[in-house]
Amino acid sequence: MNTPISKKINIQKVDKSRIDQVDFDKLVFGNVFSDHMFECDFKDGVWQNPTIKAYGPLTISPAAKVFHYGQAVFEGMKAFKDEEDKVWLFRPDQNAKRINKSAARLAIPEFPEDLFFEALTTLVSMDREWVRKGPGNSLYIRPFVFATQAGVGASPSTEYKFMILMSPAQAYYTGDIQVEIAEHYSRSANGGVGAAKAAGNYAAQFFPTNLARERGFQQIIWTDASTHEYLEEAGTMNVFFRVNDTLLTAPISDRILDGVTRKSVIDLAKRDNIAVEERRVLVSEIVEAAKNGSLKEIFGAGTAAVISPISAFSFQNKTYEIEKQEDSFAAKFKKELTDIQRNLSEDPFGWRFEVV
């Protein structure tokens, strides 16, 4: 799965790389960025002036509508380097489709998929030295789009900027995490923007997550806004529950993000003959499973974290510990996923995309 790179992007290459200034052994997730970035503007009804240039600050009006009405969506994806110095993306077609789905929900014009792939592959190829080999290493890629029209009238913007930034990364979470099941706050509601990667979704999570952290938990498992009886997502990840040897996860809806890692885990489970149920999962059934010993695992799945085991959860001020499993599904899926991503195993699904 390769795409040719045409010459329609204006490329302004840096004179000297900043890579020698980076300590790749002490990275903080999302704080260091590669030499180049991509930007493209939507004006007069068309996307125009696609450019790759040196990473740096923007000049933008304080009246830009993104600041006032929150028209901003983003994606998260990664590039990996194998032992032969080949660079790979993982299911980038899904990110291209999802950012446009998110954009449509926020009345943002869709970005051409062919230009998305051209910009993405050109940018990664130019900064391929920022992709480091080895377990846990990757280049995190952040495509995003936001409203730039100056004006505080409450209407959709007529101008936007689409950008791609890239940041060398190591593991997002180290070790197991403990979570609190939400009983009051909600991530999203029916008919809302929960299925979109809207910037405001994450802003609204910060306050309740901070409250959970004050009580000793790293993340929240969100419940439905109507009754708080059904489990939905875990923090910035989709969430899976292993009850005996069956994997349970909430179905995709207008409240729940269609995660790329989520759907990959489901495909791997089906290939490995592991029973998967995509259905509404009651808080009460997971609490009961924890009490009777049939709850074997809970883990989050997302691009940044890949697979994150959850060692305990709290509900109604009671904490339930989850015993480590020798035949951990979380460990199994993480290895299978990362082996495909890093070209260490066969890719029967056609998920890998080589950047040439």
Short mmCIF file of C-alpha atoms in Angstrom, two decimals:
data_model
loop_
_atom_site.label_atom_id
_atom_site.label_comp_id
_atom_site.label_asym_id
_atom_site.label_seq_id
_atom_site.Cartn_x
_atom_site.Cartn_y
_atom_site.Cartn_z
CA MET A 1 0.00 0.00 0.00
CA ASN A 2 2.12 2.88 -1.28
CA THR A 3 1.19 6.27 -2.70
CA PRO A 4 3.36 8.28 -5.10
CA ILE A 5 4.37 11.76 -3.95
CA SER A 6 3.54 14.52 -6.41
CA LYS A 7 5.06 17.99 -6.48
CA LYS A 8 2.00 20.12 -5.74
CA ILE A 9 2.96 20.83 -2.12
CA ASN A 10 5.20 23.85 -1.58
CA ILE A 11 8.16 22.46 0.37
CA GLN A 12 10.38 24.78 2.42
CA LYS A 13 13.03 22.58 3.95
CA VAL A 14 14.90 23.68 7.08
CA ASP A 15 18.58 24.52 6.68
CA LYS A 16 19.60 22.51 9.75
CA SER A 17 17.75 19.88 11.74
CA ARG A 18 17.10 20.32 15.47
CA ILE A 19 17.31 16.59 16.09
CA ASP A 20 20.73 16.79 17.79
CA GLN A 21 19.17 18.94 20.52
CA VAL A 22 16.73 16.20 21.55
CA ASP A 23 17.35 13.62 24.28
CA PHE A 24 15.29 10.72 22.99
CA ASP A 25 15.71 8.85 26.28
CA LYS A 26 13.89 11.56 28.26
CA LEU A 27 10.91 12.44 26.11
CA VAL A 28 7.73 13.85 27.65
CA PHE A 29 4.77 12.88 25.48
CA GLY A 30 3.82 15.62 23.04
CA ASN A 31 6.38 18.22 24.17
CA VAL A 32 9.02 17.92 21.42
CA PHE A 33 8.24 18.37 17.72
CA SER A 34 10.07 17.40 14.55
CA ASP A 35 11.68 19.84 12.11
CA HIS A 36 8.74 20.35 9.77
CA MET A 37 4.99 20.85 9.82
CA PHE A 38 2.27 20.94 7.17
CA GLU A 39 -0.36 23.62 6.80
CA CYS A 40 -3.10 24.36 4.28
CA ASP A 41 -5.75 27.09 4.33
CA PHE A 42 -9.42 27.02 3.40
CA LYS A 43 -10.45 30.33 1.85
CA ASP A 44 -13.00 31.37 -0.78
CA GLY A 45 -14.52 27.90 -0.66
CA VAL A 46 -11.38 25.92 -1.51
CA TRP A 47 -8.34 24.41 0.23
CA GLN A 48 -5.25 26.23 -1.03
CA ASN A 49 -1.53 26.84 -0.58
CA PRO A 50 -0.52 23.45 0.90
CA THR A 51 2.91 23.97 2.44
CA ILE A 52 5.51 22.03 4.40
CA LYS A 53 7.77 24.36 6.34
CA ALA A 54 9.79 24.66 9.53
CA TYR A 55 7.91 23.91 12.73
CA GLY A 56 7.15 27.20 14.45
CA PRO A 57 4.51 29.56 15.85
CA LEU A 58 1.50 30.90 13.97
CA THR A 59 0.16 34.41 13.68
CA ILE A 60 -3.61 34.38 14.19
CA SER A 61 -6.29 36.93 15.00
CA PRO A 62 -7.57 36.92 18.59
CA ALA A 63 -11.02 37.07 17.01
CA ALA A 64 -10.48 33.75 15.18
CA LYS A 65 -13.65 31.75 15.65
CA VAL A 66 -11.82 28.73 17.04
CA PHE A 67 -11.26 30.72 20.25
CA HIS A 68 -14.91 31.67 20.61
CA TYR A 69 -16.97 28.79 19.24
CA GLY A 70 -14.58 25.86 19.42
CA GLN A 71 -14.55 24.68 15.81
CA ALA A 72 -11.53 22.37 16.04
CA VAL A 73 -11.05 18.65 15.44
CA PHE A 74 -7.96 16.48 15.40
CA GLU A 75 -6.55 13.00 14.85
CA GLY A 76 -3.84 10.91 16.47
CA MET A 77 -1.69 8.40 14.61
CA LYS A 78 1.85 7.03 14.66
CA ALA A 79 4.80 6.15 12.44
CA PHE A 80 7.14 3.27 13.32
CA LYS A 81 10.61 2.26 12.15
CA ASP A 82 11.62 -1.38 11.72
CA GLU A 83 15.07 -2.90 12.05
CA GLU A 84 15.79 -2.28 8.36
CA ASP A 85 15.06 1.47 8.73
CA LYS A 86 11.78 1.21 6.85
CA VAL A 87 9.08 3.55 8.15
CA TRP A 88 5.48 2.42 8.53
CA LEU A 89 2.12 4.00 9.28
CA PHE A 90 -0.72 2.04 10.87
CA ARG A 91 -4.14 2.16 9.19
CA PRO A 92 -3.83 5.81 8.06
CA ASP A 93 -6.89 5.44 5.84
CA GLN A 94 -9.00 5.21 9.00
CA ASN A 95 -7.60 8.50 10.32
CA ALA A 96 -8.21 10.24 6.99
CA LYS A 97 -11.85 9.13 7.02
CA ARG A 98 -12.41 9.89 10.70
CA ILE A 99 -11.06 13.45 10.66
CA ASN A 100 -13.50 14.26 7.88
CA LYS A 101 -16.34 12.62 9.81
CA SER A 102 -15.40 14.75 12.82
CA ALA A 103 -15.11 17.86 10.65
CA ALA A 104 -18.56 17.36 9.13
CA ARG A 105 -20.13 17.13 12.61
CA LEU A 106 -18.64 20.55 13.50
CA ALA A 107 -19.59 22.15 10.15
CA ILE A 108 -15.94 22.21 9.02
CA PRO A 109 -15.23 21.54 5.32
CA GLU A 110 -13.76 18.10 4.66
CA PHE A 111 -10.09 17.89 3.67
CA PRO A 112 -9.28 16.04 0.41
CA GLU A 113 -8.09 12.52 1.23
CA ASP A 114 -5.54 12.47 -1.58
CA LEU A 115 -3.93 15.67 -0.26
CA PHE A 116 -4.08 14.28 3.29
CA PHE A 117 -2.03 11.25 2.21
CA GLU A 118 0.35 13.28 0.12
CA ALA A 119 1.03 15.72 2.96
CA LEU A 120 1.31 12.94 5.52
CA THR A 121 3.72 10.74 3.58
CA THR A 122 5.84 13.66 2.39
CA LEU A 123 6.14 15.06 5.91
CA VAL A 124 6.99 11.69 7.50
CA SER A 125 9.51 10.93 4.76
CA MET A 126 11.25 14.29 5.25
CA ASP A 127 11.47 13.80 9.05
CA ARG A 128 12.05 10.05 9.04
CA GLU A 129 15.17 10.40 11.23
CA TRP A 130 12.82 11.47 14.03
CA VAL A 131 11.28 7.98 13.97
CA ARG A 132 13.36 5.86 16.34
CA LYS A 133 13.63 2.08 16.36
CA GLY A 134 12.88 -0.15 19.29
CA PRO A 135 9.97 -1.16 21.54
CA GLY A 136 7.79 1.74 22.65
CA ASN A 137 9.36 4.22 20.22
CA SER A 138 7.27 5.96 17.58
CA LEU A 139 6.60 9.28 15.92
CA TYR A 140 3.24 10.56 17.09
CA ILE A 141 1.40 12.42 14.32
CA ARG A 142 -1.25 15.05 15.01
CA PRO A 143 -3.40 16.20 12.05
CA PHE A 144 -5.88 18.91 13.07
CA VAL A 145 -8.07 21.64 11.65
CA PHE A 146 -9.47 24.78 13.22
CA ALA A 147 -11.50 27.88 12.38
CA THR A 148 -9.45 30.97 11.52
CA GLN A 149 -12.00 33.54 10.30
CA ALA A 150 -11.85 36.70 12.41
CA GLY A 151 -15.20 37.59 13.93
CA VAL A 152 -17.28 36.80 16.98
CA GLY A 153 -20.62 36.33 15.26
CA ALA A 154 -22.13 32.99 16.31
CA SER A 155 -21.94 31.20 12.96
CA PRO A 156 -19.61 28.68 11.31
CA SER A 157 -16.31 30.07 10.13
CA THR A 158 -15.71 30.59 6.42
CA GLU A 159 -11.94 30.09 6.82
CA TYR A 160 -9.92 27.21 8.32
CA LYS A 161 -6.38 25.95 8.68
CA PHE A 162 -5.47 22.26 8.38
CA MET A 163 -2.13 21.26 9.91
CA ILE A 164 -0.01 18.21 10.73
CA LEU A 165 2.55 18.22 13.55
CA MET A 166 4.81 15.31 14.54
CA SER A 167 6.33 14.46 17.91
CA PRO A 168 8.77 11.66 18.82
CA ALA A 169 7.20 9.51 21.52
CA GLN A 170 7.76 6.71 23.96
CA ALA A 171 5.15 4.90 26.07
CA TYR A 172 2.16 7.09 27.00
CA TYR A 173 1.37 5.23 30.21
CA THR A 174 3.95 3.25 32.16
CA GLY A 175 2.56 0.43 34.24
CA ASP A 176 -1.04 -0.34 35.13
CA ILE A 177 -3.56 2.40 35.85
CA GLN A 178 -6.42 2.72 38.32
CA VAL A 179 -9.73 4.24 37.27
CA GLU A 180 -12.91 5.60 38.79
CA ILE A 181 -16.32 4.89 37.27
CA ALA A 182 -18.18 8.14 36.64
CA GLU A 183 -21.39 8.62 38.62
CA HIS A 184 -22.09 12.30 37.98
CA TYR A 185 -20.09 13.78 35.09
CA SER A 186 -20.46 12.62 31.48
CA ARG A 187 -18.17 12.65 28.48
CA SER A 188 -20.94 12.96 25.89
CA ALA A 189 -24.70 12.68 25.33
CA ASN A 190 -27.06 11.34 22.69
CA GLY A 191 -27.01 13.55 19.63
CA GLY A 192 -23.81 15.27 20.75
CA VAL A 193 -20.25 15.20 19.45
CA GLY A 194 -18.91 12.19 21.38
CA ALA A 195 -18.17 10.29 18.17
CA ALA A 196 -16.08 13.21 16.84
CA LYS A 197 -12.52 13.97 17.91
CA ALA A 198 -13.56 17.48 18.82
CA ALA A 199 -11.10 19.48 20.89
CA GLY A 200 -13.85 20.50 23.31
CA ASN A 201 -14.57 16.87 24.23
CA TYR A 202 -11.18 16.68 25.89
CA ALA A 203 -11.41 20.08 27.56
CA ALA A 204 -14.64 18.99 29.23
CA GLN A 205 -12.93 15.85 30.60
CA PHE A 206 -10.14 17.66 32.41
CA PHE A 207 -12.07 18.88 35.46
CA PRO A 208 -13.69 15.55 36.46
CA THR A 209 -10.43 13.75 35.69
CA ASN A 210 -8.58 16.14 38.01
CA LEU A 211 -11.10 15.33 40.75
CA ALA A 212 -10.49 11.61 40.20
CA ARG A 213 -6.73 12.15 40.40
CA GLU A 214 -7.14 13.89 43.73
CA ARG A 215 -8.70 10.64 44.93
CA GLY A 216 -5.77 8.57 43.61
CA PHE A 217 -7.06 7.48 40.18
CA GLN A 218 -5.37 8.19 36.85
CA GLN A 219 -8.45 8.10 34.65
CA ILE A 220 -12.24 7.82 34.54
CA ILE A 221 -14.43 5.20 32.94
CA TRP A 222 -17.27 7.27 31.57
CA THR A 223 -20.89 6.18 31.84
CA ASP A 224 -23.95 7.13 29.81
CA ALA A 225 -25.28 10.62 30.46
CA SER A 226 -28.89 9.54 30.93
CA THR A 227 -28.65 6.95 33.71
CA HIS A 228 -24.95 6.39 34.51
CA GLU A 229 -25.74 2.68 34.37
CA TYR A 230 -23.75 1.77 31.25
CA LEU A 231 -19.99 1.86 30.73
CA GLU A 232 -18.70 3.68 27.66
CA GLU A 233 -15.07 4.91 27.38
CA ALA A 234 -12.03 5.09 29.65
CA GLY A 235 -10.44 8.53 29.72
CA THR A 236 -8.88 9.07 26.31
CA MET A 237 -9.33 5.41 25.28
CA ASN A 238 -11.96 2.88 24.35
CA VAL A 239 -12.35 0.27 27.07
CA PHE A 240 -12.61 -3.54 27.08
CA PHE A 241 -13.77 -5.89 29.84
CA ARG A 242 -12.79 -9.55 29.97
CA VAL A 243 -15.42 -11.59 31.82
CA ASN A 244 -14.18 -15.18 32.00
CA ASP A 245 -12.88 -15.57 28.44
CA THR A 246 -15.32 -13.24 26.69
CA LEU A 247 -14.35 -9.71 25.68
CA LEU A 248 -16.99 -7.02 26.17
CA THR A 249 -16.94 -3.48 24.79
CA ALA A 250 -19.53 -0.78 24.24
CA PRO A 251 -20.89 -0.47 20.69
CA ILE A 252 -20.04 2.53 18.55
CA SER A 253 -22.65 5.27 18.76
CA ASP A 254 -22.91 9.04 18.48
CA ARG A 255 -21.45 9.15 22.02
CA ILE A 256 -18.47 6.85 21.55
CA LEU A 257 -15.39 7.34 19.37
CA ASP A 258 -14.81 4.76 16.64
CA GLY A 259 -11.25 4.04 17.78
CA VAL A 260 -8.73 2.61 15.31
CA THR A 261 -7.04 0.57 18.05
CA ARG A 262 -10.46 -0.58 19.27
CA LYS A 263 -11.48 -2.00 15.91
CA SER A 264 -8.02 -3.55 15.49
CA VAL A 265 -8.32 -5.34 18.86
CA ILE A 266 -11.73 -6.68 17.84
CA ASP A 267 -10.32 -8.00 14.54
CA LEU A 268 -7.39 -9.64 16.35
CA ALA A 269 -9.71 -11.23 18.91
CA LYS A 270 -11.93 -12.69 16.19
CA ARG A 271 -8.88 -14.03 14.36
CA ASP A 272 -7.66 -15.63 17.60
CA ASN A 273 -11.11 -17.22 18.22
CA ILE A 274 -11.75 -15.07 21.30
CA ALA A 275 -15.43 -14.33 21.87
CA VAL A 276 -16.25 -10.63 21.48
CA GLU A 277 -19.52 -8.95 22.38
CA GLU A 278 -20.07 -5.37 21.22
CA ARG A 279 -22.99 -4.42 23.43
CA ARG A 280 -24.05 -2.10 26.21
CA VAL A 281 -22.19 -3.09 29.37
CA LEU A 282 -23.85 -2.44 32.72
CA VAL A 283 -21.82 -1.05 35.62
CA SER A 284 -23.66 -3.50 37.85
CA GLU A 285 -22.58 -6.55 35.85
CA ILE A 286 -18.91 -5.54 35.98
CA VAL A 287 -19.14 -4.88 39.73
CA GLU A 288 -20.77 -8.28 40.20
CA ALA A 289 -18.12 -9.93 37.99
CA ALA A 290 -15.42 -8.31 40.14
CA LYS A 291 -17.10 -9.68 43.26
CA ASN A 292 -17.52 -13.24 41.99
CA GLY A 293 -14.10 -13.47 40.35
CA SER A 294 -15.25 -13.71 36.72
CA LEU A 295 -13.83 -10.28 35.85
CA LYS A 296 -10.36 -11.16 34.63
CA GLU A 297 -9.22 -7.92 32.97
CA ILE A 298 -10.08 -4.36 32.06
CA PHE A 299 -7.90 -2.50 29.56
CA GLY A 300 -7.99 0.68 27.53
CA ALA A 301 -7.17 0.83 23.83
CA GLY A 302 -6.04 3.94 21.95
CA THR A 303 -3.42 5.26 19.56
CA ALA A 304 -1.27 7.02 22.15
CA ALA A 305 -1.51 4.34 24.82
CA VAL A 306 -1.93 1.29 22.51
CA ILE A 307 -3.13 -1.09 25.25
CA SER A 308 -3.24 0.04 28.90
CA PRO A 309 -4.09 -2.56 31.58
CA ILE A 310 -6.33 -1.33 34.39
CA SER A 311 -5.37 -2.84 37.75
CA ALA A 312 -8.30 -1.55 39.80
CA PHE A 313 -11.53 0.42 39.52
CA SER A 314 -13.61 2.34 42.01
CA PHE A 315 -17.39 2.62 42.14
CA GLN A 316 -19.45 4.23 44.89
CA ASN A 317 -16.31 4.73 47.00
CA LYS A 318 -15.39 1.04 46.90
CA THR A 319 -12.24 -0.09 45.07
CA TYR A 320 -12.08 -3.44 43.28
CA GLU A 321 -8.63 -4.89 42.59
CA ILE A 322 -8.15 -6.96 39.43
CA GLU A 323 -5.76 -9.87 39.75
CA LYS A 324 -3.06 -10.11 37.09
CA GLN A 325 -3.65 -12.89 34.56
CA GLU A 326 -0.92 -15.17 33.24
CA ASP A 327 -2.82 -15.45 29.95
CA SER A 328 -3.51 -11.72 29.77
CA PHE A 329 -5.54 -10.64 26.75
CA ALA A 330 -4.13 -7.11 27.14
CA ALA A 331 -0.53 -8.33 26.87
CA LYS A 332 -1.44 -10.61 23.97
CA PHE A 333 -3.16 -7.91 21.94
CA LYS A 334 -0.46 -5.34 22.67
CA LYS A 335 2.24 -7.67 21.37
CA GLU A 336 0.24 -8.64 18.30
CA LEU A 337 -0.54 -5.01 17.48
CA THR A 338 2.96 -3.65 18.03
CA ASP A 339 4.53 -6.53 16.11
CA ILE A 340 2.39 -5.63 13.11
CA GLN A 341 3.07 -1.92 13.52
CA ARG A 342 6.84 -2.42 13.72
CA ASN A 343 6.99 -4.99 10.88
CA LEU A 344 8.00 -7.83 13.20
CA SER A 345 5.20 -10.13 12.06
CA GLU A 346 2.98 -10.82 9.10
CA ASP A 347 0.20 -8.32 8.42
CA PRO A 348 -2.76 -10.43 7.23
CA PHE A 349 -5.11 -7.44 7.54
CA GLY A 350 -3.16 -5.07 5.28
CA TRP A 351 -2.89 -2.49 8.07
CA ARG A 352 0.73 -1.41 7.48
CA PHE A 353 1.46 1.45 5.09
CA GLU A 354 5.08 1.98 4.07
CA VAL A 355 6.40 5.52 3.77
CA VAL A 356 8.96 5.59 0.98
#
